[in-house]
Amino acid sequence: MKLGRLNHIGVATRSIADSVAYYRETMGAEQVTQPFDLPAQGVKVCFVDTPDAVGEVGKGTQIELIEPLGEDSPIRGFLAKNPAGGQHHVCYEVTDIAEARAWFEGLGKRILGPTRVGAHGTPIFFLHPKDMMGQLTEIMETPREH
Ligand SMILES: CC[C@H](C(=O)O)C(=O)SCCNC(=O)CCNC(=O)[C@H](O)C(C)(C)COP(=O)(O)OP(=O)(O)OC[C@H]1O[C@@H](n2cnc3c(N)ncnc32)[C@H](O)[C@@H]1OP(=O)(O)O
Ligand SMILES: [Co+2]
């Protein structure tokens, strides 16, 4: 398997509204999605677009703001330990999610739960941070161009 594109950096926050104000006012973000709920994943999500290598917004790596949704949200523990929120995970793209899953299983990496549909509408899975040099790692199948 080859290292794929860094699709997004997941940033946990207690308040997406506060985080959006920060990215707009402090960081000068120009393109921010409307927040949306992913009840099955236990999070409210909002994407902040960053410019790509030539400065075009909309094709670069995104900041994925995630706020707990529901009592069982998987990020409640993280926010209890990190009340100010912060960098939570990184997400790399792959061309074939099943092949990637087999690759990491073959390396003995713990995969957290089933492959499921993520915030971009494509299959994703997570790898345990303790097996990934301390970094919670999400693997996502590259969206197919429409
Ligand atoms: C899918 C929608 C969207 C998308 O992009 O499409 C998302 O990305 S949603 C993102 C939120 N969902 C997830 O994170 C699902 C996967 N996460 C999990 O299953 C849990 O969060 C888990 C298992 C990573 C951590 O569970 P918990 O918070 O209960 O903590 P533990 O005590 O079990 O943690 C064990 C150990 O790992 C350390 N830890 C926890 N979270 C992280 C992290 N984000 N980065 C690095 N390390 C982390 C924790 O401190 C513990 O370490 P220890 O030394 O034992 O204290
Ligand atoms: Co993510």
Short mmCIF file of C-alpha atoms and ligand atoms in Angstrom, two decimals:
data_model
loop_
_atom_site.label_atom_id
_atom_site.label_comp_id
_atom_site.label_asym_id
_atom_site.label_seq_id
_atom_site.Cartn_x
_atom_site.Cartn_y
_atom_site.Cartn_z
CA MET A 1 0.00 0.00 0.00
CA LYS A 2 1.29 3.52 -0.73
CA LEU A 3 0.71 6.63 1.41
CA GLY A 4 -2.35 8.45 0.05
CA ARG A 5 -3.47 12.07 0.08
CA LEU A 6 -4.08 13.69 3.46
CA ASN A 7 -7.83 14.24 3.11
CA HIS A 8 -8.48 15.94 6.45
CA ILE A 9 -7.28 16.60 9.96
CA GLY A 10 -9.99 15.90 12.54
CA VAL A 11 -10.21 18.58 15.22
CA ALA A 12 -12.43 17.91 18.26
CA THR A 13 -14.29 20.86 19.74
CA ARG A 14 -16.97 21.46 22.35
CA SER A 15 -18.52 24.08 20.06
CA ILE A 16 -18.39 24.02 16.27
CA ALA A 17 -19.81 27.56 16.30
CA ASP A 18 -16.86 28.82 18.38
CA SER A 19 -14.39 26.94 16.19
CA VAL A 20 -15.89 28.33 12.98
CA ALA A 21 -15.63 31.87 14.38
CA TYR A 22 -11.95 31.18 15.19
CA TYR A 23 -11.14 29.81 11.71
CA ARG A 24 -12.91 32.73 10.02
CA GLU A 25 -11.75 35.60 12.28
CA THR A 26 -8.31 34.42 13.40
CA MET A 27 -7.24 32.27 10.49
CA GLY A 28 -9.06 33.99 7.63
CA ALA A 29 -10.94 30.90 6.45
CA GLU A 30 -13.21 31.72 3.51
CA GLN A 31 -14.99 28.45 2.77
CA VAL A 32 -16.77 26.66 5.61
CA THR A 33 -19.60 24.14 5.20
CA GLN A 34 -22.84 24.22 7.11
CA PRO A 35 -22.54 21.89 10.13
CA PHE A 36 -24.35 18.57 9.75
CA ASP A 37 -25.13 15.68 12.10
CA LEU A 38 -23.79 12.15 11.71
CA PRO A 39 -25.82 10.39 14.43
CA ALA A 40 -24.46 6.97 13.46
CA GLN A 41 -20.94 8.27 14.12
CA GLY A 42 -21.87 10.26 17.26
CA VAL A 43 -20.65 13.60 15.92
CA LYS A 44 -21.75 16.90 14.45
CA VAL A 45 -19.37 17.78 11.60
CA CYS A 46 -18.28 20.94 9.76
CA PHE A 47 -15.51 21.25 7.15
CA VAL A 48 -13.13 24.20 6.81
CA ASP A 49 -11.50 24.22 3.38
CA THR A 50 -7.80 25.09 3.13
CA PRO A 51 -6.24 26.19 -0.17
CA ASP A 52 -4.41 23.61 -2.28
CA ALA A 53 -0.81 24.02 -3.51
CA VAL A 54 -1.83 26.67 -6.04
CA GLY A 55 -4.11 28.52 -3.65
CA GLU A 56 -7.38 27.11 -4.96
CA VAL A 57 -9.91 26.64 -2.17
CA GLY A 58 -12.12 23.58 -2.37
CA LYS A 59 -9.50 21.04 -3.44
CA GLY A 60 -7.10 21.19 -0.52
CA THR A 61 -6.88 19.28 2.73
CA GLN A 62 -9.75 20.12 5.06
CA ILE A 63 -10.05 20.75 8.76
CA GLU A 64 -12.85 18.49 9.95
CA LEU A 65 -14.43 20.04 13.03
CA ILE A 66 -16.20 17.41 15.15
CA GLU A 67 -18.47 18.08 18.14
CA PRO A 68 -19.96 15.31 20.32
CA LEU A 69 -23.48 14.21 19.31
CA GLY A 70 -25.27 11.98 21.82
CA GLU A 71 -24.16 10.48 25.09
CA ASP A 72 -22.15 7.71 23.42
CA SER A 73 -20.12 9.96 21.18
CA PRO A 74 -16.63 8.44 20.65
CA ILE A 75 -15.02 11.84 21.22
CA ARG A 76 -16.42 12.52 24.69
CA GLY A 77 -13.46 10.77 26.33
CA PHE A 78 -11.00 12.80 24.25
CA LEU A 79 -12.67 16.09 25.24
CA ALA A 80 -12.77 15.05 28.90
CA LYS A 81 -8.97 14.68 28.71
CA ASN A 82 -8.53 17.70 26.44
CA PRO A 83 -11.22 20.24 27.48
CA ALA A 84 -9.97 22.83 24.97
CA GLY A 85 -10.32 20.27 22.16
CA GLY A 86 -7.67 20.03 19.47
CA GLN A 87 -6.14 17.72 16.89
CA HIS A 88 -7.98 14.41 17.15
CA HIS A 89 -7.15 12.32 14.05
CA VAL A 90 -5.69 12.37 10.59
CA CYS A 91 -7.39 10.89 7.53
CA TYR A 92 -5.58 9.50 4.48
CA GLU A 93 -7.21 8.49 1.20
CA VAL A 94 -6.85 5.07 -0.42
CA THR A 95 -8.16 3.79 -3.76
CA ASP A 96 -9.53 0.51 -2.34
CA ILE A 97 -10.80 0.41 1.27
CA ALA A 98 -11.02 -3.40 1.41
CA GLU A 99 -7.43 -3.79 0.19
CA ALA A 100 -6.30 -1.20 2.76
CA ARG A 101 -8.16 -2.98 5.56
CA ALA A 102 -6.47 -6.28 4.63
CA TRP A 103 -3.08 -4.52 4.57
CA PHE A 104 -3.42 -3.16 8.13
CA GLU A 105 -4.93 -6.42 9.43
CA GLY A 106 -1.92 -8.20 7.97
CA LEU A 107 0.33 -5.87 9.96
CA GLY A 108 -1.57 -6.71 13.13
CA LYS A 109 -2.95 -3.17 13.56
CA ARG A 110 -6.17 -2.89 15.57
CA ILE A 111 -9.04 -1.67 13.40
CA LEU A 112 -11.75 0.08 15.40
CA GLY A 113 -15.11 -1.31 14.36
CA PRO A 114 -16.52 -2.07 10.93
CA THR A 115 -15.85 -0.24 7.68
CA ARG A 116 -18.65 2.29 7.45
CA VAL A 117 -19.69 5.38 5.54
CA GLY A 118 -17.95 8.53 6.70
CA ALA A 119 -18.63 12.27 6.46
CA HIS A 120 -17.65 12.40 2.77
CA GLY A 121 -20.10 9.62 1.91
CA THR A 122 -17.40 7.04 1.22
CA PRO A 123 -16.24 4.00 3.21
CA ILE A 124 -13.88 4.64 6.14
CA PHE A 125 -12.31 2.83 9.06
CA PHE A 126 -10.13 3.84 12.03
CA LEU A 127 -6.85 2.42 13.34
CA HIS A 128 -6.05 2.45 17.03
CA PRO A 129 -3.68 5.28 18.02
CA LYS A 130 -1.54 2.94 20.11
CA ASP A 131 -0.68 0.94 16.97
CA MET A 132 -0.09 4.07 14.85
CA MET A 133 2.66 5.95 16.70
CA GLY A 134 0.15 7.66 18.97
CA GLN A 135 -1.98 9.01 16.11
CA LEU A 136 -5.62 8.01 15.71
CA THR A 137 -5.69 7.30 11.98
CA GLU A 138 -8.69 7.25 9.67
CA ILE A 139 -8.51 5.59 6.26
CA MET A 140 -11.02 6.74 3.67
CA GLU A 141 -11.76 5.57 0.15
CA THR A 142 -11.19 8.39 -2.33
CA PRO A 143 -14.51 9.87 -3.48
CA ARG A 144 -15.22 8.86 -7.06
CA GLU A 145 -15.53 11.90 -9.34
CA HIS A 146 -19.13 12.28 -10.44
C1 LIG B 1 -16.63 8.96 10.70
C2 LIG B 1 -17.10 10.36 10.60
C3 LIG B 1 -15.96 11.36 10.50
C4 LIG B 1 -15.24 11.19 9.16
O1 LIG B 1 -14.14 11.73 9.01
O2 LIG B 1 -15.86 10.58 8.25
C5 LIG B 1 -15.00 11.22 11.65
O3 LIG B 1 -13.80 11.26 11.55
S1 LIG B 1 -15.73 10.99 13.19
C6 LIG B 1 -14.37 10.94 14.37
C7 LIG B 1 -14.86 10.39 15.66
N1 LIG B 1 -14.93 8.93 15.64
C8 LIG B 1 -13.88 8.20 16.09
O4 LIG B 1 -12.90 8.72 16.58
C9 LIG B 1 -14.03 6.69 15.99
C10 LIG B 1 -12.75 5.98 16.41
N2 LIG B 1 -12.40 6.34 17.78
C11 LIG B 1 -12.55 5.44 18.81
O5 LIG B 1 -12.97 4.31 18.66
C12 LIG B 1 -12.16 5.97 20.19
O6 LIG B 1 -12.14 7.37 20.17
C13 LIG B 1 -10.74 5.46 20.67
C14 LIG B 1 -10.75 3.94 20.81
C15 LIG B 1 -9.68 5.91 19.68
C16 LIG B 1 -10.45 6.11 22.02
O7 LIG B 1 -11.47 5.76 22.92
P1 LIG B 1 -11.58 6.57 24.32
O8 LIG B 1 -11.70 8.05 24.07
O9 LIG B 1 -12.66 5.90 25.11
O10 LIG B 1 -10.21 6.47 25.06
P2 LIG B 1 -9.45 5.17 25.59
O11 LIG B 1 -9.23 5.33 27.04
O12 LIG B 1 -10.05 3.89 25.09
O13 LIG B 1 -8.05 5.40 24.81
C17 LIG B 1 -7.07 4.41 24.81
C18 LIG B 1 -5.75 5.14 24.66
O14 LIG B 1 -5.75 5.89 23.41
C19 LIG B 1 -5.54 7.27 23.69
N3 LIG B 1 -6.36 8.04 22.77
C20 LIG B 1 -7.70 8.19 22.79
N4 LIG B 1 -8.11 8.98 21.76
C21 LIG B 1 -6.98 9.37 21.11
C22 LIG B 1 -6.71 10.21 19.98
N5 LIG B 1 -7.72 10.83 19.33
N6 LIG B 1 -5.43 10.38 19.58
C23 LIG B 1 -4.41 9.75 20.24
N7 LIG B 1 -4.58 8.93 21.34
C24 LIG B 1 -5.85 8.76 21.75
C25 LIG B 1 -5.96 7.48 25.12
O15 LIG B 1 -5.28 8.61 25.64
C26 LIG B 1 -5.52 6.19 25.75
O16 LIG B 1 -4.13 6.23 25.95
P3 LIG B 1 -3.52 5.87 27.40
O17 LIG B 1 -2.04 6.09 27.25
O18 LIG B 1 -3.94 4.43 27.64
O19 LIG B 1 -4.19 6.84 28.36
CO CO B 2 -12.52 12.15 10.11
#
